[in-house]
Each structure stands twice: as structure tokens, then as C-alpha cells.
PDB file of C-alpha atoms in Angstrom:
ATOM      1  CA  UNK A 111      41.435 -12.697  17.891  1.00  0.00           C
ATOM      2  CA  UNK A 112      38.628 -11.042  16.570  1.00  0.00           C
ATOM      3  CA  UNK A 113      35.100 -11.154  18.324  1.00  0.00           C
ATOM      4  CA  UNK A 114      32.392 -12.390  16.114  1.00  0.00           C
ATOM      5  CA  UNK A 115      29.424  -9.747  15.243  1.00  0.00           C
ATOM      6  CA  UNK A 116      26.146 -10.884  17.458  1.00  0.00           C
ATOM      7  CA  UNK A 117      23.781 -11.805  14.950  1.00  0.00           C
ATOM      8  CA  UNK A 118      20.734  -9.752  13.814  1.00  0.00           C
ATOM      9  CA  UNK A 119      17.463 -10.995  14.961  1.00  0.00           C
ATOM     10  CA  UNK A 120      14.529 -11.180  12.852  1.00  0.00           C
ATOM     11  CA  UNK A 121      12.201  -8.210  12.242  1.00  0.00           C
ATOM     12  CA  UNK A 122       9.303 -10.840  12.132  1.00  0.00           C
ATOM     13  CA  UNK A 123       9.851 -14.802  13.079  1.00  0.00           C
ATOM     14  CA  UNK A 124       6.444 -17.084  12.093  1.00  0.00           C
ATOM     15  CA  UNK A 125       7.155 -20.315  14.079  1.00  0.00           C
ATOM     16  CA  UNK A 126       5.211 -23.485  13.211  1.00  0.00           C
ATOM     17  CA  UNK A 127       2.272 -21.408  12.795  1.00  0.00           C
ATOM     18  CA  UNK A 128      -1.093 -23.897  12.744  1.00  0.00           C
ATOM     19  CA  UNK A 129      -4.715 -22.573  12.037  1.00  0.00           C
ATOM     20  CA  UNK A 130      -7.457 -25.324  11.741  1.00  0.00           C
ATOM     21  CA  UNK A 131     -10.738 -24.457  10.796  1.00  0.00           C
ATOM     22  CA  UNK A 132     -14.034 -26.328  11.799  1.00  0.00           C
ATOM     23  CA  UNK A 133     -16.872 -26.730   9.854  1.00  0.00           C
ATOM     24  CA  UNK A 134     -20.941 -26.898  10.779  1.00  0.00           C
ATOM     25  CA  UNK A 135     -22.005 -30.058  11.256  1.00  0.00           C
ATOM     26  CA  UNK A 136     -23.423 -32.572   8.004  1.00  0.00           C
ATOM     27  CA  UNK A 137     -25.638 -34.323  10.821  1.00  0.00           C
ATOM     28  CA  UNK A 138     -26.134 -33.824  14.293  1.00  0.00           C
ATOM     29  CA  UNK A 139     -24.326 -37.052  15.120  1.00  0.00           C
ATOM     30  CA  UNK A 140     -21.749 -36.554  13.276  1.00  0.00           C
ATOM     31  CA  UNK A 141     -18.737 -35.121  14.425  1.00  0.00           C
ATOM     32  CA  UNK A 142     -17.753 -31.553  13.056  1.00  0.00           C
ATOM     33  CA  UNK A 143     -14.657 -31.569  10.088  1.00  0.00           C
ATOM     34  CA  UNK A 144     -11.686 -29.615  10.008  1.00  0.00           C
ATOM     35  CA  UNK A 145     -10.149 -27.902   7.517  1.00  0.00           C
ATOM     36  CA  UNK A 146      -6.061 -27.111   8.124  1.00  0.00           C
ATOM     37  CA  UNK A 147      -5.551 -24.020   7.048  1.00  0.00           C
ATOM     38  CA  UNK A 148      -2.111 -23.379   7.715  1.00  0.00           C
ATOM     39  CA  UNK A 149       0.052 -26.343   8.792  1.00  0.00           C
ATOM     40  CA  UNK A 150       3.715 -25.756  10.449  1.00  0.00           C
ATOM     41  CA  UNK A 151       4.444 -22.471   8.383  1.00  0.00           C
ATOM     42  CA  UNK A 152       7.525 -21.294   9.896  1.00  0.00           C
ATOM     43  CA  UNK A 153       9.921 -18.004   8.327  1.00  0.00           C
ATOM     44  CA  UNK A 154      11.486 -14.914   9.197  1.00  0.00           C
ATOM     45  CA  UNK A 155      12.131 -11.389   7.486  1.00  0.00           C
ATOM     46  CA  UNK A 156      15.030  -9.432   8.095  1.00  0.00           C
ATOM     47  CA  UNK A 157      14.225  -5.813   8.942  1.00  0.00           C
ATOM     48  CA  UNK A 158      13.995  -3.620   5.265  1.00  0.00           C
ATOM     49  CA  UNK A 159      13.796  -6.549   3.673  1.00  0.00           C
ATOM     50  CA  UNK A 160      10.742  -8.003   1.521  1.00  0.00           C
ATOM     51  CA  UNK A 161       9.172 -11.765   1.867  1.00  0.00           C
ATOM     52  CA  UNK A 162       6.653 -12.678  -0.528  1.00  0.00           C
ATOM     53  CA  UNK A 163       4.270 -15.421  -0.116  1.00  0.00           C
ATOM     54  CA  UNK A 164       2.583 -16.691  -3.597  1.00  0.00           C
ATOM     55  CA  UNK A 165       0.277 -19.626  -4.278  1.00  0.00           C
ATOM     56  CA  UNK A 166      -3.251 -19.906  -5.963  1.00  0.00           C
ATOM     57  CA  UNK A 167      -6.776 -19.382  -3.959  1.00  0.00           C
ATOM     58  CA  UNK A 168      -6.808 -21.827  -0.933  1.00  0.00           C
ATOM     59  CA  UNK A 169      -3.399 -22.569  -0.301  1.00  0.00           C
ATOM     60  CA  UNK A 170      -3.377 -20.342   3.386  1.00  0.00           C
ATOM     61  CA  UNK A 171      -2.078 -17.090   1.971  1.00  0.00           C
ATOM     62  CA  UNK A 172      -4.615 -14.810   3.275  1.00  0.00           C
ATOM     63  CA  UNK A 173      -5.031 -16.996   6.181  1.00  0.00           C
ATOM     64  CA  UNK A 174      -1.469 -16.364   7.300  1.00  0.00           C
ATOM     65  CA  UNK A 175      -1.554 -12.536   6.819  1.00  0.00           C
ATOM     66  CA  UNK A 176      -4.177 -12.248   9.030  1.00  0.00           C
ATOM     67  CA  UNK A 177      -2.564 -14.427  11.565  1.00  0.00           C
ATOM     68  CA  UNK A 178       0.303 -12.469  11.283  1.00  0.00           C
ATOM     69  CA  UNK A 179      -1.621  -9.355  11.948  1.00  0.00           C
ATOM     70  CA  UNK A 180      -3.345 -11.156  15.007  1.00  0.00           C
ATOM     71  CA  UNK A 181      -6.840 -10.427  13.556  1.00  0.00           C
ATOM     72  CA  UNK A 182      -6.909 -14.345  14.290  1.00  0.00           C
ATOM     73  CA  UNK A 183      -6.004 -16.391  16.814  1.00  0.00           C
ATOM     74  CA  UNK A 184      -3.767 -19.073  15.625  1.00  0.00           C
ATOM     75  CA  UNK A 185      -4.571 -22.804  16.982  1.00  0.00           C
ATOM     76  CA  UNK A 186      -0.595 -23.183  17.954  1.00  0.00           C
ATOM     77  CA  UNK A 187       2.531 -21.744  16.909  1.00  0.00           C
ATOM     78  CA  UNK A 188       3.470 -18.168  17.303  1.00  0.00           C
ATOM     79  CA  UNK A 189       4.104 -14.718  15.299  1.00  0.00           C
ATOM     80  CA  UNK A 190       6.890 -12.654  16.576  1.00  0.00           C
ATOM     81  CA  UNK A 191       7.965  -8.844  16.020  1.00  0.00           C
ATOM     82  CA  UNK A 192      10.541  -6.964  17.684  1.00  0.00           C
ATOM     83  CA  UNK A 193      10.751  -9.516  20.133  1.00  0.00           C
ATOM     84  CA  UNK A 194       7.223  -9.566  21.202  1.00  0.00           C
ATOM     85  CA  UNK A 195       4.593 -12.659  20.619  1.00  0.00           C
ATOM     86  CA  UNK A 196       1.662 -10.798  19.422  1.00  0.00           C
ATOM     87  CA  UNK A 197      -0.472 -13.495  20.303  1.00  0.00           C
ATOM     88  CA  UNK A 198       0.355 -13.524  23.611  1.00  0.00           C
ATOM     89  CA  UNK A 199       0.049  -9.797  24.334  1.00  0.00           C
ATOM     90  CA  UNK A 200      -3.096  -8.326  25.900  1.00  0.00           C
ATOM     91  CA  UNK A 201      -5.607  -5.740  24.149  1.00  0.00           C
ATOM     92  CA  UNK A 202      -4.342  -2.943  25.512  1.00  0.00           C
ATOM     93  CA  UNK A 203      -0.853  -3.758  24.571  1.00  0.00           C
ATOM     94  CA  UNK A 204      -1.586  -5.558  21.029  1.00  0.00           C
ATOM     95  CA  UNK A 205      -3.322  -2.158  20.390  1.00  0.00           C
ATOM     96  CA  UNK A 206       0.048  -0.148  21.129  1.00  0.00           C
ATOM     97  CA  UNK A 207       1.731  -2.598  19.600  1.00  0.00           C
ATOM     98  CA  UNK A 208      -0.171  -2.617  16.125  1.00  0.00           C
ATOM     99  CA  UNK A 209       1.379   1.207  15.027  1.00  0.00           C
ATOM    100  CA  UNK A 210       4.796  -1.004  14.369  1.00  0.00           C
ATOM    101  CA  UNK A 211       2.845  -3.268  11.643  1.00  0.00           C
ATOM    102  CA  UNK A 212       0.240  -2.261   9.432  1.00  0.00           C
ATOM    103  CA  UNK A 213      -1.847  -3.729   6.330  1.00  0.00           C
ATOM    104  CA  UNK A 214      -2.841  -2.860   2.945  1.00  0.00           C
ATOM    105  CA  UNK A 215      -5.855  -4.685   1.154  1.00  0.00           C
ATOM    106  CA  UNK A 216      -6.740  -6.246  -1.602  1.00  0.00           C
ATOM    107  CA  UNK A 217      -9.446  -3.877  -2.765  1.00  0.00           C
ATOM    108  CA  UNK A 218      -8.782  -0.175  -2.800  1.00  0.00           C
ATOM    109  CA  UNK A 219     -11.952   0.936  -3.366  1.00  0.00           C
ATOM    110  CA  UNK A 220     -13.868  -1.573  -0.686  1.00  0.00           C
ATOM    111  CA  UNK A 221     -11.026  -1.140   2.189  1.00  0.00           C
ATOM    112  CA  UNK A 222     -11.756   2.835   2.101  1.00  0.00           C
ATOM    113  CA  UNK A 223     -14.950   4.523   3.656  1.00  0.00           C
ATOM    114  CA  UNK A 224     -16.551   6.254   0.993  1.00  0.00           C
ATOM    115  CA  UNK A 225     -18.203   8.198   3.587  1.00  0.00           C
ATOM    116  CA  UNK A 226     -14.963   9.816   4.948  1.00  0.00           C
ATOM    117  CA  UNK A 227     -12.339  12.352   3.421  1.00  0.00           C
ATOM    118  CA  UNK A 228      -9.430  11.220   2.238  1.00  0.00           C
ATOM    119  CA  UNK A 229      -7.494  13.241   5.196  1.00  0.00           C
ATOM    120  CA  UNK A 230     -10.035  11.343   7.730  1.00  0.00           C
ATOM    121  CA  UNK A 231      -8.976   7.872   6.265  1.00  0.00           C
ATOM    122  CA  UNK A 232      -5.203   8.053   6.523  1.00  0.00           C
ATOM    123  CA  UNK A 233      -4.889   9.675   9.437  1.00  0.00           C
ATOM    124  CA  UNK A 234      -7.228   6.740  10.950  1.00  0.00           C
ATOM    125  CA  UNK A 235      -4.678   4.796  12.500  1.00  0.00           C
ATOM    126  CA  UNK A 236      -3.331   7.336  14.104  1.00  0.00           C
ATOM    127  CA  UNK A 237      -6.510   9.089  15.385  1.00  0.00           C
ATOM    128  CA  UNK A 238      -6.874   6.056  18.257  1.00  0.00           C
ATOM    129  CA  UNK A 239      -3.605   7.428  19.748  1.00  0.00           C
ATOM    130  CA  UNK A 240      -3.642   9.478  22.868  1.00  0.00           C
ATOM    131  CA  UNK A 241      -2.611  13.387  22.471  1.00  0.00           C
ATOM    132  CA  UNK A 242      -2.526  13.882  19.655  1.00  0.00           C
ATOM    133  CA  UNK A 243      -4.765  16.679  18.356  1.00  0.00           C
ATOM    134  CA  UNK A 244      -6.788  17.186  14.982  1.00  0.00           C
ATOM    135  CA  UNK A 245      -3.574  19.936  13.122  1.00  0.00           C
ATOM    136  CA  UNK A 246      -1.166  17.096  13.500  1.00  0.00           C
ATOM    137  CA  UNK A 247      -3.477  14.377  12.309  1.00  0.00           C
ATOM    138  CA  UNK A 248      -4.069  16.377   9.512  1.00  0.00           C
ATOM    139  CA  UNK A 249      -0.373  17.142   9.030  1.00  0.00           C
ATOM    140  CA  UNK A 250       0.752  14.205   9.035  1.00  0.00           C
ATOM    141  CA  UNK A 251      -1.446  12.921   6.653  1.00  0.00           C
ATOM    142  CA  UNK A 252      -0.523  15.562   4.228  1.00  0.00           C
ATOM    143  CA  UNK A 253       2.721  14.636   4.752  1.00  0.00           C
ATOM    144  CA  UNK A 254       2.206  10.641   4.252  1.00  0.00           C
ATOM    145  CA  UNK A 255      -0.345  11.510   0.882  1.00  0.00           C
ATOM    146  CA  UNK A 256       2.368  13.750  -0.112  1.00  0.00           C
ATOM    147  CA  UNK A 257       4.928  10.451   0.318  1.00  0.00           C
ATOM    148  CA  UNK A 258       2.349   8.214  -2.303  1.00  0.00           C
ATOM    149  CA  UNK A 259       2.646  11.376  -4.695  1.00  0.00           C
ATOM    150  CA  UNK A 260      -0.807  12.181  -4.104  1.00  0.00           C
ATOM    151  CA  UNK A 261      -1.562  16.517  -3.582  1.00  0.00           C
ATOM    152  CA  UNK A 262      -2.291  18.498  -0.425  1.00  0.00           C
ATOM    153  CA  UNK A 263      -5.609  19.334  -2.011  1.00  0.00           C
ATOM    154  CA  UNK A 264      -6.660  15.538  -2.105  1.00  0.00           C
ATOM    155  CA  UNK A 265      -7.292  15.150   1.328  1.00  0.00           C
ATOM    156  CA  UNK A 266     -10.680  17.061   1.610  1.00  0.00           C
ATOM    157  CA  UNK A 267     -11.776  14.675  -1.441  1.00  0.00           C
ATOM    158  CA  UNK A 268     -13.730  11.403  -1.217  1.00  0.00           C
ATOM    159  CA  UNK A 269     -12.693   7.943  -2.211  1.00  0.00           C
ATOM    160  CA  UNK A 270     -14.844   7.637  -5.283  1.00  0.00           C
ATOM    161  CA  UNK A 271     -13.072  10.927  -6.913  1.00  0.00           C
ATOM    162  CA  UNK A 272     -10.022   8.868  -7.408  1.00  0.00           C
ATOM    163  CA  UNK A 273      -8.957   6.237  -9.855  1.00  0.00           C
ATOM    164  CA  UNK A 274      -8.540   2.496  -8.792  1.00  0.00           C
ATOM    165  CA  UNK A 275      -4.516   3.394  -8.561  1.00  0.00           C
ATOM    166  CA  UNK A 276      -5.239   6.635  -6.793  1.00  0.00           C
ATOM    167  CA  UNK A 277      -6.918   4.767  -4.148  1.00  0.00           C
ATOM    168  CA  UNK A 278      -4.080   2.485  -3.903  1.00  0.00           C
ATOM    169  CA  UNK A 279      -2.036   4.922  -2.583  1.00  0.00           C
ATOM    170  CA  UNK A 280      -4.153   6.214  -0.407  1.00  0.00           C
ATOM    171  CA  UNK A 281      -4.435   2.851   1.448  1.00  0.00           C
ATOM    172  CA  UNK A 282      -0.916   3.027   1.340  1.00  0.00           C
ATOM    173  CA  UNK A 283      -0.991   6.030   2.739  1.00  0.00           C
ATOM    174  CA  UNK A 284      -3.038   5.415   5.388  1.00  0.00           C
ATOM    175  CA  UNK A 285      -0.979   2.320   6.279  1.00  0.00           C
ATOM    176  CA  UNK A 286       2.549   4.307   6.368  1.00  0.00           C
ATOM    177  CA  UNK A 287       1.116   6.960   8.539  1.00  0.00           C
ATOM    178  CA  UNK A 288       2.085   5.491  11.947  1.00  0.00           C
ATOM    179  CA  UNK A 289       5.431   4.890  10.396  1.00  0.00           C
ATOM    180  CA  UNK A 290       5.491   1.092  10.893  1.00  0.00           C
ATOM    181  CA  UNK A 291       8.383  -1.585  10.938  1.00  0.00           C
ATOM    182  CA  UNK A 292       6.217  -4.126   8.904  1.00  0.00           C
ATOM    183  CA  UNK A 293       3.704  -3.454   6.212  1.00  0.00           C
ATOM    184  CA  UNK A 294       1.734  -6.478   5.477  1.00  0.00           C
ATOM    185  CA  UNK A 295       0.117  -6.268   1.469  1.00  0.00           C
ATOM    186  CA  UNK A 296      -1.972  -8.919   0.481  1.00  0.00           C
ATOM    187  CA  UNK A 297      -2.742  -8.884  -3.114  1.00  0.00           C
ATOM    188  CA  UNK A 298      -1.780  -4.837  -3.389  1.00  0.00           C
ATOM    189  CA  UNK A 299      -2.274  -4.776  -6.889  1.00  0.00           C
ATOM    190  CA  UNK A 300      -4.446  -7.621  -8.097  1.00  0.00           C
ATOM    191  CA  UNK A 301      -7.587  -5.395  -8.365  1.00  0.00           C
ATOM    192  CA  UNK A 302      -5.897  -3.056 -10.729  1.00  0.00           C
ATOM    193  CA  UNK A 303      -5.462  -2.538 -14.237  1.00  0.00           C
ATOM    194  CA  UNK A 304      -1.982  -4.280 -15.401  1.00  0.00           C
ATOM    195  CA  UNK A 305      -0.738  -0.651 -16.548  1.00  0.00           C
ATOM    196  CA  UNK A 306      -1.182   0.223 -12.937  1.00  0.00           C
ATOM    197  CA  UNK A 307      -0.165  -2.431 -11.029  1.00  0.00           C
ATOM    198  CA  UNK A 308       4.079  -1.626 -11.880  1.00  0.00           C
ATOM    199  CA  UNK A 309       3.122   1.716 -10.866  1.00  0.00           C
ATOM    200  CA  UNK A 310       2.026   1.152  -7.716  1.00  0.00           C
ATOM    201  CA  UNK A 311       4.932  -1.815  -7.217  1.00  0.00           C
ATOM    202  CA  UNK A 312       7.464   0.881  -7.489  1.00  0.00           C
ATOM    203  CA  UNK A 313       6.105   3.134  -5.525  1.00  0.00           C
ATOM    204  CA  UNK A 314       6.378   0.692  -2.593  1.00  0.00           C
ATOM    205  CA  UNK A 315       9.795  -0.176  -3.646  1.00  0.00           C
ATOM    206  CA  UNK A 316      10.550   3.469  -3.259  1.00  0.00           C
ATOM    207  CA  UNK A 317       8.823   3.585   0.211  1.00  0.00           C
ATOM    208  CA  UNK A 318      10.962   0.743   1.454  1.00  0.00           C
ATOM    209  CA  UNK A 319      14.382   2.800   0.398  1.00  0.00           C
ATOM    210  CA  UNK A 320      12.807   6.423   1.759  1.00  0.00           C
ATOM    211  CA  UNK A 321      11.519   4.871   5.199  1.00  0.00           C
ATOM    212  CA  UNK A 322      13.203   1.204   5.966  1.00  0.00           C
ATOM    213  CA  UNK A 323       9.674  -0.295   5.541  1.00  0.00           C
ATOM    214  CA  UNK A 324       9.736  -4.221   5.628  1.00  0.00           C
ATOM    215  CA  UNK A 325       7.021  -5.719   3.433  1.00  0.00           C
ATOM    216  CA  UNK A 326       5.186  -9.553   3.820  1.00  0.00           C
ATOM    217  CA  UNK A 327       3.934  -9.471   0.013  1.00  0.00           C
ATOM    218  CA  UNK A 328       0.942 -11.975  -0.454  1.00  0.00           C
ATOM    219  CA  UNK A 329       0.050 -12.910  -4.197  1.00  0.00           C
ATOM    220  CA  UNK A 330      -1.181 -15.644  -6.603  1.00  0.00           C
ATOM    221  CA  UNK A 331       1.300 -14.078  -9.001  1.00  0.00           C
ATOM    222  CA  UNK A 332       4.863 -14.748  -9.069  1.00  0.00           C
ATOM    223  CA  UNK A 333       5.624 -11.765 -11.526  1.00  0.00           C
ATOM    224  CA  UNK A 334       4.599  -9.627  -8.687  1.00  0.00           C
ATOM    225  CA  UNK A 335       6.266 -11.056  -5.873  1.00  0.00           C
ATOM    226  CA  UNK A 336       9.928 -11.109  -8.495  1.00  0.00           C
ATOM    227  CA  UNK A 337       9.564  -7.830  -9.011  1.00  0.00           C
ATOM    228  CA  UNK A 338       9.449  -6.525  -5.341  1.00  0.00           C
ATOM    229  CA  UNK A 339      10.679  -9.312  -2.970  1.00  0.00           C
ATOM    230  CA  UNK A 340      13.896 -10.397  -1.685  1.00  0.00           C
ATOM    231  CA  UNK A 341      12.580 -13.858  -0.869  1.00  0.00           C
ATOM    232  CA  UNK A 342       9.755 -16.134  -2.070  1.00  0.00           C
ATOM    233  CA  UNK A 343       7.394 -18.836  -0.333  1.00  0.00           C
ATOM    234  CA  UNK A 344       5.403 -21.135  -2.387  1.00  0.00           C
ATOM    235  CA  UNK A 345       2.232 -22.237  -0.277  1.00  0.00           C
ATOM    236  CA  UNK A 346       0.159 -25.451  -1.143  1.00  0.00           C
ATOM    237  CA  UNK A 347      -2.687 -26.542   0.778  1.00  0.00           C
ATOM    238  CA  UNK A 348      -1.419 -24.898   4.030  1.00  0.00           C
ATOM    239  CA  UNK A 349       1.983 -26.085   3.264  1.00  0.00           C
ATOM    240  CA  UNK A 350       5.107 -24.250   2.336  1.00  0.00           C
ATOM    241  CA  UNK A 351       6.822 -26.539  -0.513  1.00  0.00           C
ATOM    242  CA  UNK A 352       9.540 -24.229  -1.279  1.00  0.00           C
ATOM    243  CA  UNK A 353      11.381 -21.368  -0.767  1.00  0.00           C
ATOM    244  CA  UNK A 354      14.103 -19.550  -2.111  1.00  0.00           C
ATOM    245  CA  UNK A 355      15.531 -15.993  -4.247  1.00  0.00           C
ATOM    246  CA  UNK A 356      13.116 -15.055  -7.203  1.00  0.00           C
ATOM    247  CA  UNK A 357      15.918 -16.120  -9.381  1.00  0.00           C
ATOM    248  CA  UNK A 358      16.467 -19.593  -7.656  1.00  0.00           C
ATOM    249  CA  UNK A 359      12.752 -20.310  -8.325  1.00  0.00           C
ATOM    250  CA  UNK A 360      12.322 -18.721 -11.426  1.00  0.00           C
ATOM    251  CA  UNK A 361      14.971 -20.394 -12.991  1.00  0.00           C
ATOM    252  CA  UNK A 362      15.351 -23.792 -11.151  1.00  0.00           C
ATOM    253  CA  UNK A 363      12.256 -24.594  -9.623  1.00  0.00           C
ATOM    254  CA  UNK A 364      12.291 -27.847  -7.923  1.00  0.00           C
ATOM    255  CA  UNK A 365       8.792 -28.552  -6.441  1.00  0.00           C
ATOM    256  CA  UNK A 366       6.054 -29.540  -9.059  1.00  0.00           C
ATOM    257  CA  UNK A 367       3.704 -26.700  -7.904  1.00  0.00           C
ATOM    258  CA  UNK A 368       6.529 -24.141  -8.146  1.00  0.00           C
ATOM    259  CA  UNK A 369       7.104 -25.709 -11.480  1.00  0.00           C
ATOM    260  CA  UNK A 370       3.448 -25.204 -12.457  1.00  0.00           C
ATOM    261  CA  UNK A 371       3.047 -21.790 -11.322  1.00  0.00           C
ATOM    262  CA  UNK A 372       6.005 -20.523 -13.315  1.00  0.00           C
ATOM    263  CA  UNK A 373       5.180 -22.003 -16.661  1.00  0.00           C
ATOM    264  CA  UNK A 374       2.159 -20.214 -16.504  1.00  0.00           C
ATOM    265  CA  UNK A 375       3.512 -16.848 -16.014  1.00  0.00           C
ATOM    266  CA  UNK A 376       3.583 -14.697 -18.792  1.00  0.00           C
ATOM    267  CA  UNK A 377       6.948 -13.979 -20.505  1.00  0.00           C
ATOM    268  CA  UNK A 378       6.269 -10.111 -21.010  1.00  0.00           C
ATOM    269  CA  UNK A 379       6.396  -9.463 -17.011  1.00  0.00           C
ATOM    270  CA  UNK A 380       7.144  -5.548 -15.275  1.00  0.00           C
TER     271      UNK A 380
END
């Protein structure tokens, strides 16, 4: 009788994740509102695989990557990678734990210190480590610029010497330097020109086959998220409403909002 294969756990596991919100006052006897962010969002993502997460401007995308990178405190539920509840971790280990999951920004240009070289800025995650001394920093960011097809000779340049797309990839960069299980990307590409944005799609396609990278994709646009993810999320108002292959919601849609949001993508996608 053959012994069933133990089952793979999660990379990441988002468990009725809640974030409420409150808002100043109207009056001072009035009681404070509350806006609900995120309400129950629960998923997982299979290690090398890519989630995306897609919905228009207030549905809790960018609320739920940050949860997920514990820059916030959720009000209950839990985020989960490689076993550990980040939330529930102290500084000192959160801070250890943080080189397994990284995050690239919306804006290439803004996320970037225009005041630092390029080799300063992606080797920046790595510089808060302990023995580690300024020739490997500065190898391995040659050898992570080098990954983003960027040249040894960029990283004594500044940010503003590079082209929206340039700068891309060297947030990028800068976020595969610590060689992390998770890569969270919220809006990667929606600050660039369209004949960039494939570009810089494939590229982290081709990242995820060199190094085993598992991406959380957040967008507004579901021609993005078909070209690169495995699995889709459509957020509403905090909610998730439906879920499924690019394919299944592409092509049979069921939700109204899901419905919505593909009719108005353009037919000429990547």
C-alpha cells in the first residue's frame, strides 16, 4: 500500500486578515467612524509560485501588502511565512526575519534616494546585517544589478541618470539582494511607459525561473496580473469576490465586478 506524499505547506498563508481604520472625529461628541479596510481576506501562495491581487483604488490592495509586510499591524487575523506569524514576532526577530520577504514600489523614481549611488541603494537591505563588510556589499550588488541586466559601471551612478525602466530594475535589484522567498510588488509597472512595462514583467518572470522567487503581484490591471501570475484575487471594498486561474476569470467571470473589470481591458494586451 502506498504511503501518501505529506502535503506542501504554504510559502505564505493570509488568514482572515482584518484592518479597520478610524477616522478623526466630525464633533467632539460624536463617536469616531471606521473605515474596514480589509475584511476576512484569507489565501495562500505556494512557494515559486505567483498570486496576484487586482481591483481599482480603495478596494484594500495596498492595504494588504503592507500588512503582509508587517509595516502594519493588522486589527485580527494573521500573515504567515515559513511557518512563522510575522505579527507575532518581536523586533529583533521580524528584523531577521524580513531578508526572506522583500518589496518593490510603485514609483521607481520616489522609492530610490536620489542622494545615494546606485551600489549604496541595493545593497541597503543588506547593509543592516551583521559581518558583513563594505567588498561584499558591493559585490553582491554587482552581482544582483548584473541579474536586472543593468552594468557593473552603474553602480557608482545616481538614480536620476537612469530611465523610469532603468530604475525599475534597480528597485528590483535592491529587493533580490538578500535573496528572499517572497517578493511583494505592488503596482511594479504602473508608473511606466506601456512599452516598458512588458519589459520589466519579463524580467521578473525570468527572476522567478533563475532564483525560485515567489511574487504577491498587486494591480488595478488585470492584463498585468494575466501576464505574470499563476492565480488571481479580485478585491472589492475590502472584500475578496473571486478568485481563480487568469483564464478562469478572463474567460468566465462570474462576479459582476470581475465582469466589469475585464470588459474594460484592452484587447491588444502584452
Amino acid at each position: 500500500m502506498l504511503t501518501p506524499s505529506p502535503a506542501i505547506s504554504p510559502l505564505l498563508q493570509v488568514s482572515q486578515l482584518t484592518k479597520h481604520y478610524t477616522l478623526p472625529r466630525e464633533s467632539l461628541f460624536a463617536p469616531p467612524g471606521v473605515v474596514q479596510a480589509l475584511r476576512g481576506i484569507s489565501f495562500d501562495v505556494q512557494t515559486g509560485r505567483s498570486f496576484g491581487i487586482v481591483g481599482e483604488s480603495g478596494s484594500g490592495k495596498s492595504t494588504l501588502a503592507r500588512q503582509v509586510m508587517a509595516l502594519e499591524t493588522p486589527t485580527s487575523g494573521s500573515v504567515t511565512l515559513l511557518g512563522q506569524d510575522l505579527h507575532a514576532l518581536s523586533a529583533t526577530d521580524l528584523r531577521a526575519a524580513r531578508r526572506n520577504f522583500q518589496m518593490v514600489f510603485q514609483d521607481p523614481y520616489g522609492s530610490l534616494d536620489p542622494r545615494q549611488t546606485v551600489a549604496r541603494i541595493v545593497a541597503e537591505p543588506l547593509s543592516v546585517q551583521p559581518d558583513i563588510s563594505s567588498k561584499d556589499l558591493r559585490d553582491r550588488a554587482a552581482e544582483s544589478l548584473t541579474a536586472v541586466g543593468l552594468r557593473l559601471t552603474d553602480l557608482d551612478k545616481y538614480p536620476h541618470e537612469f530611465s523610469g525602466g532603468q530604475r525599475q530594475r534597480i528597485a528590483i535589484a535592491r529587493a533580490l539582494i538578500t535573496r528572499p522567498k517572497l517578493i511583494v510588488a505592488d503596482e511594479p509597472v504602473s508608473a511606466l511607459d506601456v512599452s516598458v512595462q512588458a519589459q520589466v514583467l519579463n524580467l521578473m518572470m525570468d527572476l522567478q525561473d533563475q532564483f525560485g522567487v515567489t511574487y504577491l503581484l498587486i494591480s488595478h490591471d488585470l492584463a498585468v496580473v494575466q501576464h505574470v501570475c499563476d492565480e488571481v484575487a479580485v478585491m472589492q471594498r475590502g472584500v475578496m469576490v473571486e478568485r481563480g486561474t487568469p483564464a478562469q476569470l478572463f474567460t468566465q467571470p462570474q462576479h459582476p465586478y470581475t465582469q466589469a473589470l475585464v470588459a474594460a481591458v484592452p484587447r491588444a494586451g502584452f
